[in-house]
Structure formats: structure tokens, C-alpha cells
């Protein structure tokens, strides 16, 4: 097959892939997809893994670089103790077997942003092995019902990051910034236990939540603090795994799902057409929503792994006997200081407030929502937890989406929320105005909701006499509707209610209006 | 890094002074304090002697590394000699791409093949029941340091090594571009 012919065929496949992806329910296929994730998480520390230079994001070019980071001969690595502590913490949270003695290796490859020509990593004896994570799979609007999935973790290792290259294709050169060279990373290699894109995205989401609650990683994917590579292959059930491709350059959790989905569909179309899958690295292009083949790696690279001669084995204090050695990282102390993990939070919320699973998952997924929720509940209001949770999940999130801000950027204080629920509880405002209040509270974080309500004249009309007057007027103005209602079209009651709502700018107490109207029309 | 006082071949541990009487490159060299007492002419003679011939018996830690490269290629075996390790052109291209080293002559290719053949001996040693030792410091726990920023902010020093820079970036040739994949033909 000549190259140009191949190009045409791929274009044809592209159309099929896109068509299949846009279908609401993809047709059942004989192919089973298998996905394995490799996650690189930047460890939140002040200084680098083996040198004393800083790792703040966005520092001036080549400023956070020491002689060691630039691989100047004669410099030696000294391990940052805090990196080990945070990696052990993560390993414990992911139920790993922790190696009392782990070792460092050199992985060699030549690239301009790797000054030493090798990366210090852990290959033979990583810090931890054989972990496992159980997490809920639920994406509102995509998955119907939440379910739990367990994925095994193959290993967790410490390693250095490389520098950053900017490719100037026009001038045919690369610009290299070494600020990131030597920044501490945890590499988490998961077993290929995942079956589809949503499971992959949910795993990354849960992992990010865990790492954030452990304060191990900022998990800002846009800053590259959490990088996900996905290995995707297709096979027929009961047969060995198929040839896999690796997707790199995935920039967000939603992109994980999109990239894996695209790749599964791409492979399915190729396999159905009798083509073979190439073992290659593909890059996710978020703009065109496609994976494209990357140029390197036609042949399996030989990384020439060798033991790092400058670093003796890393020993951990596993029991109280060895814990007296101040030099060693004390695993028991870390076990005792473990914070609450997302799954613990969900369980606790479920026990305390009896919320449905979907609600629990969304609340715990958004740290800010959970903070609002717990603070509102702690204020001992007599509002049902479900009402509070639903208002936060539905109305606050809708508001944030409409304003195009993330929930973290929402300026509303929890005290304002408590006041808002007090107003709703006291029937001073209704849901419609509560929603409008969100906007006001966001733009005036210093104002009390009660004050805003008063100023804007948003208070609910609860006065029975006033309601009666409104209803009487409404009945008078709509004789035809009333006539039809009396003939038996009872649904038309809501037309009248709507009329009252419209007249009062939705301020009338609707429950009272409905009751009053029924009373008036039936008499 | 250990340096040597050039005239008296002693490790550099004492207080150093610059011998101003030497001009040119020699003036930049550092000498240990002991040499200050010598007369300048004696020093110059000594320096000249060392430059021409290093007396290995006087060096505290003599090196066994030969001063000039010794070729292990036995070119006498040619023209019909074929090495037992043959690197095909595809592997050669891969090696060149990985190492960014251009193998430019028939001799270089022969040296590569002979080197592989030489190293092959290692494979024949039976090591099945030997626990590998990775470092002599295996029983010494790795020392760690507290997580404090104590280094960096030496941009000028770091960039000093680069021949081309741009707005504080290092400038490098583009990566990931396949090198020429033409068949190599040595005359």
C-alpha cells in the first residue's frame, strides 16, 4: 500500500470514528477494550527531589536550577526527606505494600531537556507495590447509575522530572528551560483493569481527590502537576490482549475520557476493517479531539537501566524499633497521621445525612461544595440536608457554569449561605429569588442576604389578605379559563397560578396561591 | 573535585597562590604553597619536565588508564576477516539516532563490532546463584535532607555553559527529528 492511499483510507476511517462517537448509544461490538493508566504526580514540596533549588511553578526561566540540576560534573544527589514521606503517605492511601528498602536506578535517554542524559527513577525496587483503589464511577449526564470499580496499582515510584522544551519549528530549534528538571514526581502505574473511558476518567478524578486530601500534589493538570498517559488496546473476550497504543499529552480529566473514547473507536474501526494496530505513542490533540501519531518510538527504546551508583538504598523505619533513627522516614508516624480520604468522607456523609449516592459523589468531588455543605449543616439550621445539597449541586453549580467560573472562584461566603437558608426556611424568599440572590451574593460578598432582599424588594408575599386579593383579581381577569376549569379541566389551575406569579414577579407564596385559588374556584 | 598542583604533583589541599612569573596559560594554573620557596628557574624547569613526561612513580594515585587510545582492532586480519558480531545497517541507524554519534568510517564500524565481541565474554560467566551487589554501601541507609530551598538562583552561572541562549532559554537543536536514514556506504 503506498502512503497516499493509506492517507485516504485513514480519512475514511476518521469519518466513521467521528460518526460512531457522536452516536448516543454506540452499537454493541465484539471487541473488548482494555485501558491501563500511568499517572505522574508532581509532589508538593518546597525543594527538588535531589537538590536544594525551589520548585515553584512559573518562576523566571532557568532560575530554580542548581549545579546538580544542570548536571555539572562533580555534583551529587541528596534525597529530599519530605518527598519520601509524601510518597509513603500516598502508598498507604492506595493500600500498597511498602518496600522497607527501595533503590534508585538510572534510565538513560538523550534529550535536550535532560542534562544528565539519564533520569533517576526507581525500577528494580520501587517504593511501593501491589496497591489497589476502589472508586465510584459516575459522570452526571454520561453514566446512568454510580457503581464502584476496583483497579490494582502495579507500583509507585519516586523519580525526577525533566526540563521543559519549547519547539520552534520555524527556526528549527528547541528552547530549553531547566526549572522543572529535578522536580519530584511520583509515578503510579495501574494495572489494565479499566474497561472504558468513564472508568478511566473517574479513576483520575478519585486519585486527584486523594492526592489533594493528602496534600501530596496540587493536581493542577493545566500546570502539568498531574499527567496522565493511557494505554489502550482492544481484544476479543477470552483471547490474549491486543496490541496497545499509548496516549500522551492529556490535559484534563474530561480529556482523559474523550481521548480514551476516541482511541477505542479508532482501533475498533481499524480492526473491523481488517487492519493491524501499530504499537505507537499517540498524542491527544484537544482542539481537533483526535489522537495523532507521534514521531518517536518506532522501535522499542533501550533505556539501559542501571543502578544509580551515587545513591545507596533507601531504608524506611517500618516498626517502632527502627523509628528512633531520625534519619529514616517513620512509616508508623505517617500511618497515624493519615487524613480522611474521599471515600471516608462519602461514608461519613451517608451515615450522618442519608444522602443519595449521586449527591455524595458530586459533593465530595468539589471540595468547596463540601465545605459549604458541612458549614451550613454545622450551623444547626432546620433545613433538610437533601434540600441544602440539591441547592448547592443544582443551583450553585448552574450559576457557576452560567457565569463561566469554577466553584473555587465563587466569592459567596458560607455565612451568606446560612443566612440564605434561614430566609428560605422563614419563607421570606422563595427558590426563584434564592437563585437570583446567588448572583448578588457573588458580586457583593460583604452584604447580608436579608439586606439584599429588602433593598431589591424580593421578599415573598405571605400575607393571606394580599394573596386573596391577588387571586380574586386573577379570577376576574381570566373568565374563560375559570369557565373551562369549572367544566372539569382541572389542569388549568396552573395557568391561573402562573398568571399570579407573573403579576407579582414570582414573589407570591405559590403554595398559598394554589390553595387559595382551589378554594375560590371550588366554592 | 580533586585537582593536582602541576609542578609538584600533590593534591590541592593547601593554600594556593598564583605564580605571576608564568605568562600565558601557565599563569592561570594554581600551585601549592610549597612551590613558592623554589626558585623561579627551577620551577620553570620542573614544569617543563612534567609537561613532557609524567613520572608515574611520583604520583600518589597512579592511573592505569593509558595516555593514548589503544586500538583493539586487528586490521591485519583483513581483507577476508569478518567479525563474529555484525551490526546491520538498520541497527546502525538506530544506534546513531539514540547516541547522536555519527559513525563515519569503516574502522569505526569495525571498532564497534569488535567492542561488542570483546564484551560478549561477560555473558558466558555463570552468575545464576550470585545475589547482585549494586553498591558497596548497601547496608548504609541513604542520608536525606530537610525540604528547604537552599540552592538555585544562579541563572548566570547556569547559562554560562551554553554557547547559544535566547531570553534565558538554552537553545538546542530540534528533538525527535529522525536523522538521515540513507544506507551507509563505506568506501
PDB file of C-alpha atoms in Angstrom, chain A residues 175-439:
ATOM      1  CA  UNK A 175      14.239  26.327  23.657  1.00  0.00           C
ATOM      2  CA  UNK A 176      15.010  24.642  26.962  1.00  0.00           C
ATOM      3  CA  UNK A 177      14.078  25.779  30.468  1.00  0.00           C
ATOM      4  CA  UNK A 178      15.543  23.651  33.264  1.00  0.00           C
ATOM      5  CA  UNK A 179      13.318  24.945  36.096  1.00  0.00           C
ATOM      6  CA  UNK A 180      11.371  21.683  36.044  1.00  0.00           C
ATOM      7  CA  UNK A 181      14.470  19.479  35.808  1.00  0.00           C
ATOM      8  CA  UNK A 182      14.739  17.500  39.027  1.00  0.00           C
ATOM      9  CA  UNK A 183      11.295  18.368  40.370  1.00  0.00           C
ATOM     10  CA  UNK A 184       9.991  15.379  42.397  1.00  0.00           C
ATOM     11  CA  UNK A 185       7.431  13.103  40.749  1.00  0.00           C
ATOM     12  CA  UNK A 186       5.521  10.054  41.864  1.00  0.00           C
ATOM     13  CA  UNK A 187       4.837   7.658  39.060  1.00  0.00           C
ATOM     14  CA  UNK A 188       1.789   5.486  39.614  1.00  0.00           C
ATOM     15  CA  UNK A 189       1.437   2.555  37.240  1.00  0.00           C
ATOM     16  CA  UNK A 190      -2.023   0.986  37.261  1.00  0.00           C
ATOM     17  CA  UNK A 191      -2.839  -2.499  36.017  1.00  0.00           C
ATOM     18  CA  UNK A 192      -5.007  -2.640  32.866  1.00  0.00           C
ATOM     19  CA  UNK A 193      -8.184  -3.300  34.853  1.00  0.00           C
ATOM     20  CA  UNK A 194     -10.201  -0.475  33.330  1.00  0.00           C
ATOM     21  CA  UNK A 195     -12.765  -1.247  30.663  1.00  0.00           C
ATOM     22  CA  UNK A 196     -13.908   2.079  29.290  1.00  0.00           C
ATOM     23  CA  UNK A 197     -13.322   5.813  29.131  1.00  0.00           C
ATOM     24  CA  UNK A 198     -15.592   6.813  32.029  1.00  0.00           C
ATOM     25  CA  UNK A 199     -13.877   4.366  34.355  1.00  0.00           C
ATOM     26  CA  UNK A 200     -10.538   5.868  33.345  1.00  0.00           C
ATOM     27  CA  UNK A 201     -11.696   9.449  33.923  1.00  0.00           C
ATOM     28  CA  UNK A 202     -13.289   8.554  37.273  1.00  0.00           C
ATOM     29  CA  UNK A 203     -10.052   6.873  38.400  1.00  0.00           C
ATOM     30  CA  UNK A 204      -8.083  10.039  37.648  1.00  0.00           C
ATOM     31  CA  UNK A 205     -10.737  12.112  39.433  1.00  0.00           C
ATOM     32  CA  UNK A 206     -10.605   9.938  42.559  1.00  0.00           C
ATOM     33  CA  UNK A 207      -6.814   9.826  42.511  1.00  0.00           C
ATOM     34  CA  UNK A 208      -6.712  13.629  42.282  1.00  0.00           C
ATOM     35  CA  UNK A 209      -9.107  13.882  45.235  1.00  0.00           C
ATOM     36  CA  UNK A 210      -6.961  11.508  47.288  1.00  0.00           C
ATOM     37  CA  UNK A 211      -3.708  13.300  46.443  1.00  0.00           C
ATOM     38  CA  UNK A 212      -5.309  16.653  47.257  1.00  0.00           C
ATOM     39  CA  UNK A 213      -6.664  15.499  50.596  1.00  0.00           C
ATOM     40  CA  UNK A 214      -3.234  14.069  51.448  1.00  0.00           C
ATOM     41  CA  UNK A 215      -1.686  17.405  50.389  1.00  0.00           C
ATOM     42  CA  UNK A 216       0.754  15.434  48.244  1.00  0.00           C
ATOM     43  CA  UNK A 217       0.045  17.107  44.914  1.00  0.00           C
ATOM     44  CA  UNK A 218      -1.785  20.200  43.695  1.00  0.00           C
ATOM     45  CA  UNK A 219      -3.265  18.047  40.892  1.00  0.00           C
ATOM     46  CA  UNK A 220      -3.464  21.071  38.596  1.00  0.00           C
ATOM     47  CA  UNK A 221      -3.486  19.303  35.257  1.00  0.00           C
ATOM     48  CA  UNK A 222      -3.244  22.627  33.423  1.00  0.00           C
ATOM     49  CA  UNK A 223       0.118  23.232  35.135  1.00  0.00           C
ATOM     50  CA  UNK A 224       1.256  19.691  34.402  1.00  0.00           C
ATOM     51  CA  UNK A 225       1.239  18.807  38.109  1.00  0.00           C
ATOM     52  CA  UNK A 226      -0.784  15.694  37.234  1.00  0.00           C
ATOM     53  CA  UNK A 227      -0.030  13.994  33.920  1.00  0.00           C
ATOM     54  CA  UNK A 228      -1.921  11.007  32.625  1.00  0.00           C
ATOM     55  CA  UNK A 229      -0.791   8.550  29.950  1.00  0.00           C
ATOM     56  CA  UNK A 230      -3.349   5.997  28.834  1.00  0.00           C
ATOM     57  CA  UNK A 231      -2.577   2.622  27.283  1.00  0.00           C
ATOM     58  CA  UNK A 232      -5.451   1.375  25.155  1.00  0.00           C
ATOM     59  CA  UNK A 233      -5.924  -1.962  23.429  1.00  0.00           C
ATOM     60  CA  UNK A 234      -8.801  -3.996  22.054  1.00  0.00           C
ATOM     61  CA  UNK A 235      -9.231  -7.773  22.055  1.00  0.00           C
ATOM     62  CA  UNK A 236     -11.941 -10.360  21.734  1.00  0.00           C
ATOM     63  CA  UNK A 237     -13.090 -11.728  25.093  1.00  0.00           C
ATOM     64  CA  UNK A 238     -11.204 -14.893  26.004  1.00  0.00           C
ATOM     65  CA  UNK A 239      -8.205 -14.111  23.797  1.00  0.00           C
ATOM     66  CA  UNK A 240      -4.853 -12.505  24.739  1.00  0.00           C
ATOM     67  CA  UNK A 241      -4.666  -8.711  24.939  1.00  0.00           C
ATOM     68  CA  UNK A 242      -4.276  -6.864  21.658  1.00  0.00           C
ATOM     69  CA  UNK A 243      -1.506  -4.518  20.565  1.00  0.00           C
ATOM     70  CA  UNK A 244      -1.687  -1.360  22.627  1.00  0.00           C
ATOM     71  CA  UNK A 245      -1.150   2.288  21.840  1.00  0.00           C
ATOM     72  CA  UNK A 246      -0.093   4.862  24.369  1.00  0.00           C
ATOM     73  CA  UNK A 247      -1.816   8.253  24.511  1.00  0.00           C
ATOM     74  CA  UNK A 248       0.152  11.164  25.906  1.00  0.00           C
ATOM     75  CA  UNK A 249      -0.475  14.852  26.343  1.00  0.00           C
ATOM     76  CA  UNK A 250      -3.878  14.573  28.034  1.00  0.00           C
ATOM     77  CA  UNK A 251      -4.619  17.921  29.640  1.00  0.00           C
ATOM     78  CA  UNK A 252      -7.706  17.475  31.801  1.00  0.00           C
ATOM     79  CA  UNK A 253      -9.927  14.840  33.373  1.00  0.00           C
ATOM     80  CA  UNK A 254     -12.600  15.310  30.694  1.00  0.00           C
ATOM     81  CA  UNK A 255      -9.871  14.873  28.081  1.00  0.00           C
ATOM     82  CA  UNK A 256      -8.981  11.506  29.612  1.00  0.00           C
ATOM     83  CA  UNK A 257     -12.476  10.265  28.788  1.00  0.00           C
ATOM     84  CA  UNK A 258     -12.509  11.857  25.328  1.00  0.00           C
ATOM     85  CA  UNK A 259      -9.054  10.607  24.354  1.00  0.00           C
ATOM     86  CA  UNK A 260      -9.685   7.048  25.540  1.00  0.00           C
ATOM     87  CA  UNK A 261     -13.076   7.019  23.818  1.00  0.00           C
ATOM     88  CA  UNK A 262     -11.572   8.257  20.577  1.00  0.00           C
ATOM     89  CA  UNK A 263      -8.740   5.740  20.711  1.00  0.00           C
ATOM     90  CA  UNK A 264     -11.068   2.804  21.427  1.00  0.00           C
ATOM     91  CA  UNK A 265     -13.248   3.810  18.496  1.00  0.00           C
ATOM     92  CA  UNK A 266     -10.247   4.367  16.210  1.00  0.00           C
ATOM     93  CA  UNK A 267      -8.893   0.911  16.970  1.00  0.00           C
ATOM     94  CA  UNK A 268     -12.318  -0.685  16.608  1.00  0.00           C
ATOM     95  CA  UNK A 269     -12.814   0.813  13.140  1.00  0.00           C
ATOM     96  CA  UNK A 270      -9.324  -0.286  12.073  1.00  0.00           C
ATOM     97  CA  UNK A 271      -9.790  -3.813  13.428  1.00  0.00           C
ATOM     98  CA  UNK A 272     -13.225  -4.161  11.837  1.00  0.00           C
ATOM     99  CA  UNK A 273     -11.629  -3.200   8.530  1.00  0.00           C
ATOM    100  CA  UNK A 274      -9.050  -5.943   9.000  1.00  0.00           C
ATOM    101  CA  UNK A 275      -6.162  -3.546   9.643  1.00  0.00           C
ATOM    102  CA  UNK A 276      -3.468  -4.081  12.252  1.00  0.00           C
ATOM    103  CA  UNK A 277      -2.891  -1.819  15.238  1.00  0.00           C
ATOM    104  CA  UNK A 278       0.623  -0.363  15.429  1.00  0.00           C
ATOM    105  CA  UNK A 279       2.343  -0.244  18.798  1.00  0.00           C
ATOM    106  CA  UNK A 280       2.915   3.503  18.901  1.00  0.00           C
ATOM    107  CA  UNK A 281       2.716   6.621  21.002  1.00  0.00           C
ATOM    108  CA  UNK A 282      -0.096   8.946  20.076  1.00  0.00           C
ATOM    109  CA  UNK A 283      -0.695  12.469  21.224  1.00  0.00           C
ATOM    110  CA  UNK A 284      -4.121  13.804  22.187  1.00  0.00           C
ATOM    111  CA  UNK A 285      -4.999  16.925  20.259  1.00  0.00           C
ATOM    112  CA  UNK A 286      -7.636  18.660  22.370  1.00  0.00           C
ATOM    113  CA  UNK A 287      -8.549  21.138  19.613  1.00  0.00           C
ATOM    114  CA  UNK A 288      -9.454  18.592  16.940  1.00  0.00           C
ATOM    115  CA  UNK A 289     -10.426  15.954  19.550  1.00  0.00           C
ATOM    116  CA  UNK A 290      -8.255  13.301  17.916  1.00  0.00           C
ATOM    117  CA  UNK A 291      -5.216  11.272  18.746  1.00  0.00           C
ATOM    118  CA  UNK A 292      -2.341  11.701  16.319  1.00  0.00           C
ATOM    119  CA  UNK A 293       0.730   9.504  15.909  1.00  0.00           C
ATOM    120  CA  UNK A 294       3.912  10.903  17.433  1.00  0.00           C
ATOM    121  CA  UNK A 295       7.130  10.599  15.521  1.00  0.00           C
ATOM    122  CA  UNK A 296       9.434   8.935  18.017  1.00  0.00           C
ATOM    123  CA  UNK A 297       9.468   5.367  19.284  1.00  0.00           C
ATOM    124  CA  UNK A 298       9.264   3.362  16.059  1.00  0.00           C
ATOM    125  CA  UNK A 299      11.470   0.832  17.790  1.00  0.00           C
ATOM    126  CA  UNK A 300      11.282  -0.080  21.465  1.00  0.00           C
ATOM    127  CA  UNK A 301      13.878   2.173  23.063  1.00  0.00           C
ATOM    128  CA  UNK A 302      16.600   0.646  25.182  1.00  0.00           C
ATOM    129  CA  UNK A 303      16.803   2.802  28.292  1.00  0.00           C
ATOM    130  CA  UNK A 304      19.926   0.996  29.554  1.00  0.00           C
ATOM    131  CA  UNK A 305      18.693   0.886  33.155  1.00  0.00           C
ATOM    132  CA  UNK A 306      21.461   0.646  35.717  1.00  0.00           C
ATOM    133  CA  UNK A 307      21.662   1.073  39.481  1.00  0.00           C
ATOM    134  CA  UNK A 308      22.274   4.689  40.476  1.00  0.00           C
ATOM    135  CA  UNK A 309      25.783   4.489  41.946  1.00  0.00           C
ATOM    136  CA  UNK A 310      25.512   7.782  43.815  1.00  0.00           C
ATOM    137  CA  UNK A 311      22.559   6.771  45.972  1.00  0.00           C
ATOM    138  CA  UNK A 312      22.722   3.883  48.457  1.00  0.00           C
ATOM    139  CA  UNK A 313      19.431   2.035  49.069  1.00  0.00           C
ATOM    140  CA  UNK A 314      16.604   3.994  50.706  1.00  0.00           C
ATOM    141  CA  UNK A 315      15.651   2.427  54.054  1.00  0.00           C
ATOM    142  CA  UNK A 316      12.336   3.153  55.798  1.00  0.00           C
ATOM    143  CA  UNK A 317      11.595   2.779  59.510  1.00  0.00           C
ATOM    144  CA  UNK A 318       8.740   0.280  59.327  1.00  0.00           C
ATOM    145  CA  UNK A 319       8.374  -0.500  63.062  1.00  0.00           C
ATOM    146  CA  UNK A 320       8.812   1.369  66.326  1.00  0.00           C
ATOM    147  CA  UNK A 321      12.222  -0.232  66.917  1.00  0.00           C
ATOM    148  CA  UNK A 322      13.863   1.462  63.972  1.00  0.00           C
ATOM    149  CA  UNK A 323      11.792   4.637  64.331  1.00  0.00           C
ATOM    150  CA  UNK A 324      14.285   6.090  66.811  1.00  0.00           C
ATOM    151  CA  UNK A 325      16.644   6.713  63.910  1.00  0.00           C
ATOM    152  CA  UNK A 326      15.881  10.315  62.988  1.00  0.00           C
ATOM    153  CA  UNK A 327      17.473   9.894  59.572  1.00  0.00           C
ATOM    154  CA  UNK A 328      14.830   7.414  58.433  1.00  0.00           C
ATOM    155  CA  UNK A 329      11.292   8.151  57.335  1.00  0.00           C
ATOM    156  CA  UNK A 330       8.973   6.780  60.005  1.00  0.00           C
ATOM    157  CA  UNK A 331       6.124   4.847  58.366  1.00  0.00           C
ATOM    158  CA  UNK A 332       4.173   4.304  61.602  1.00  0.00           C
ATOM    159  CA  UNK A 333       4.050   8.037  62.277  1.00  0.00           C
ATOM    160  CA  UNK A 334       2.625   8.583  58.795  1.00  0.00           C
ATOM    161  CA  UNK A 335       0.016   5.838  59.340  1.00  0.00           C
ATOM    162  CA  UNK A 336      -1.180   7.615  62.491  1.00  0.00           C
ATOM    163  CA  UNK A 337      -1.370  10.997  60.801  1.00  0.00           C
ATOM    164  CA  UNK A 338      -3.423   9.869  57.780  1.00  0.00           C
ATOM    165  CA  UNK A 339      -6.206  12.349  56.966  1.00  0.00           C
ATOM    166  CA  UNK A 340      -9.718  11.454  55.892  1.00  0.00           C
ATOM    167  CA  UNK A 341      -9.860  10.114  52.344  1.00  0.00           C
ATOM    168  CA  UNK A 342     -12.673  10.911  49.869  1.00  0.00           C
ATOM    169  CA  UNK A 343     -14.268   7.501  50.354  1.00  0.00           C
ATOM    170  CA  UNK A 344     -14.277   8.027  54.157  1.00  0.00           C
ATOM    171  CA  UNK A 345     -15.915  11.407  53.604  1.00  0.00           C
ATOM    172  CA  UNK A 346     -18.635   9.846  51.434  1.00  0.00           C
ATOM    173  CA  UNK A 347     -19.293   7.143  54.012  1.00  0.00           C
ATOM    174  CA  UNK A 348     -19.459   9.658  56.834  1.00  0.00           C
ATOM    175  CA  UNK A 349     -21.836  11.926  54.896  1.00  0.00           C
ATOM    176  CA  UNK A 350     -24.009   8.943  54.023  1.00  0.00           C
ATOM    177  CA  UNK A 351     -24.229   7.949  57.690  1.00  0.00           C
ATOM    178  CA  UNK A 352     -24.889  11.453  59.004  1.00  0.00           C
ATOM    179  CA  UNK A 353     -27.285  12.813  56.414  1.00  0.00           C
ATOM    180  CA  UNK A 354     -28.609   9.838  54.495  1.00  0.00           C
ATOM    181  CA  UNK A 355     -27.997  11.404  51.096  1.00  0.00           C
ATOM    182  CA  UNK A 356     -28.290   9.505  47.793  1.00  0.00           C
ATOM    183  CA  UNK A 357     -25.054   8.192  46.291  1.00  0.00           C
ATOM    184  CA  UNK A 358     -25.067  10.559  43.304  1.00  0.00           C
ATOM    185  CA  UNK A 359     -25.267  13.540  45.647  1.00  0.00           C
ATOM    186  CA  UNK A 360     -22.444  12.213  47.825  1.00  0.00           C
ATOM    187  CA  UNK A 361     -20.165  11.770  44.849  1.00  0.00           C
ATOM    188  CA  UNK A 362     -20.744  15.275  43.489  1.00  0.00           C
ATOM    189  CA  UNK A 363     -20.384  16.892  46.932  1.00  0.00           C
ATOM    190  CA  UNK A 364     -17.103  15.124  47.664  1.00  0.00           C
ATOM    191  CA  UNK A 365     -15.788  15.766  44.143  1.00  0.00           C
ATOM    192  CA  UNK A 366     -15.970  19.516  44.683  1.00  0.00           C
ATOM    193  CA  UNK A 367     -14.095  20.453  47.815  1.00  0.00           C
ATOM    194  CA  UNK A 368     -15.767  23.868  48.002  1.00  0.00           C
ATOM    195  CA  UNK A 369     -19.257  22.378  47.808  1.00  0.00           C
ATOM    196  CA  UNK A 370     -18.404  20.007  50.630  1.00  0.00           C
ATOM    197  CA  UNK A 371     -17.074  22.878  52.748  1.00  0.00           C
ATOM    198  CA  UNK A 372     -20.278  24.888  52.165  1.00  0.00           C
ATOM    199  CA  UNK A 373     -22.392  21.858  52.926  1.00  0.00           C
ATOM    200  CA  UNK A 374     -20.667  20.929  56.188  1.00  0.00           C
ATOM    201  CA  UNK A 375     -20.622  24.524  57.415  1.00  0.00           C
ATOM    202  CA  UNK A 376     -24.302  25.012  56.609  1.00  0.00           C
ATOM    203  CA  UNK A 377     -25.189  21.744  58.335  1.00  0.00           C
ATOM    204  CA  UNK A 378     -22.986  22.628  61.319  1.00  0.00           C
ATOM    205  CA  UNK A 379     -24.976  25.823  61.846  1.00  0.00           C
ATOM    206  CA  UNK A 380     -27.876  23.658  63.075  1.00  0.00           C
ATOM    207  CA  UNK A 381     -30.478  25.003  60.671  1.00  0.00           C
ATOM    208  CA  UNK A 382     -33.627  23.009  60.430  1.00  0.00           C
ATOM    209  CA  UNK A 383     -33.298  22.599  56.691  1.00  0.00           C
ATOM    210  CA  UNK A 384     -33.314  19.053  55.345  1.00  0.00           C
ATOM    211  CA  UNK A 385     -29.763  18.041  54.282  1.00  0.00           C
ATOM    212  CA  UNK A 386     -31.159  16.985  50.932  1.00  0.00           C
ATOM    213  CA  UNK A 387     -32.523  20.483  50.223  1.00  0.00           C
ATOM    214  CA  UNK A 388     -29.157  22.056  51.045  1.00  0.00           C
ATOM    215  CA  UNK A 389     -27.249  19.504  48.949  1.00  0.00           C
ATOM    216  CA  UNK A 390     -29.595  19.860  45.996  1.00  0.00           C
ATOM    217  CA  UNK A 391     -29.461  23.657  46.102  1.00  0.00           C
ATOM    218  CA  UNK A 392     -25.656  23.560  46.102  1.00  0.00           C
ATOM    219  CA  UNK A 393     -25.402  20.917  43.395  1.00  0.00           C
ATOM    220  CA  UNK A 394     -28.112  22.175  41.094  1.00  0.00           C
ATOM    221  CA  UNK A 395     -28.418  25.889  41.629  1.00  0.00           C
ATOM    222  CA  UNK A 396     -24.932  26.913  42.695  1.00  0.00           C
ATOM    223  CA  UNK A 397     -23.249  24.785  40.019  1.00  0.00           C
ATOM    224  CA  UNK A 398     -25.668  26.073  37.362  1.00  0.00           C
ATOM    225  CA  UNK A 399     -24.904  29.631  38.458  1.00  0.00           C
ATOM    226  CA  UNK A 400     -21.157  29.000  38.262  1.00  0.00           C
ATOM    227  CA  UNK A 401     -21.478  27.434  34.828  1.00  0.00           C
ATOM    228  CA  UNK A 402     -23.520  30.340  33.561  1.00  0.00           C
ATOM    229  CA  UNK A 403     -21.015  32.850  34.918  1.00  0.00           C
ATOM    230  CA  UNK A 404     -18.270  30.680  33.421  1.00  0.00           C
ATOM    231  CA  UNK A 405     -16.356  30.458  36.685  1.00  0.00           C
ATOM    232  CA  UNK A 406     -15.197  27.422  38.664  1.00  0.00           C
ATOM    233  CA  UNK A 407     -16.786  26.808  42.049  1.00  0.00           C
ATOM    234  CA  UNK A 408     -13.469  27.732  43.646  1.00  0.00           C
ATOM    235  CA  UNK A 409     -13.789  31.243  42.243  1.00  0.00           C
ATOM    236  CA  UNK A 410     -17.244  31.736  43.749  1.00  0.00           C
ATOM    237  CA  UNK A 411     -16.985  34.560  46.266  1.00  0.00           C
ATOM    238  CA  UNK A 412     -20.080  33.676  48.313  1.00  0.00           C
ATOM    239  CA  UNK A 413     -19.252  33.046  51.975  1.00  0.00           C
ATOM    240  CA  UNK A 414     -20.737  30.147  53.869  1.00  0.00           C
ATOM    241  CA  UNK A 415     -22.296  32.642  56.299  1.00  0.00           C
ATOM    242  CA  UNK A 416     -24.222  34.145  53.397  1.00  0.00           C
ATOM    243  CA  UNK A 417     -25.425  30.667  52.523  1.00  0.00           C
ATOM    244  CA  UNK A 418     -26.520  30.057  56.092  1.00  0.00           C
ATOM    245  CA  UNK A 419     -28.489  33.340  56.021  1.00  0.00           C
ATOM    246  CA  UNK A 420     -29.971  32.417  52.654  1.00  0.00           C
ATOM    247  CA  UNK A 421     -31.260  29.131  54.006  1.00  0.00           C
ATOM    248  CA  UNK A 422     -32.592  30.938  57.077  1.00  0.00           C
ATOM    249  CA  UNK A 423     -34.560  33.242  54.782  1.00  0.00           C
ATOM    250  CA  UNK A 424     -35.895  30.305  52.806  1.00  0.00           C
ATOM    251  CA  UNK A 425     -36.742  28.495  55.996  1.00  0.00           C
ATOM    252  CA  UNK A 426     -38.645  31.524  57.291  1.00  0.00           C
ATOM    253  CA  UNK A 427     -40.463  31.778  53.928  1.00  0.00           C
ATOM    254  CA  UNK A 428     -39.012  35.266  53.458  1.00  0.00           C
ATOM    255  CA  UNK A 429     -37.850  34.354  49.990  1.00  0.00           C
ATOM    256  CA  UNK A 430     -38.732  31.582  47.580  1.00  0.00           C
ATOM    257  CA  UNK A 431     -36.491  29.402  45.441  1.00  0.00           C
ATOM    258  CA  UNK A 432     -36.721  31.710  42.442  1.00  0.00           C
ATOM    259  CA  UNK A 433     -35.309  34.640  44.384  1.00  0.00           C
ATOM    260  CA  UNK A 434     -32.849  32.438  46.217  1.00  0.00           C
ATOM    261  CA  UNK A 435     -31.348  31.693  42.795  1.00  0.00           C
ATOM    262  CA  UNK A 436     -31.227  35.372  41.933  1.00  0.00           C
ATOM    263  CA  UNK A 437     -29.587  36.036  45.296  1.00  0.00           C
ATOM    264  CA  UNK A 438     -26.625  33.853  44.267  1.00  0.00           C
ATOM    265  CA  UNK A 439     -25.627  36.449  41.702  1.00  0.00           C
TER     266      UNK A 439
END
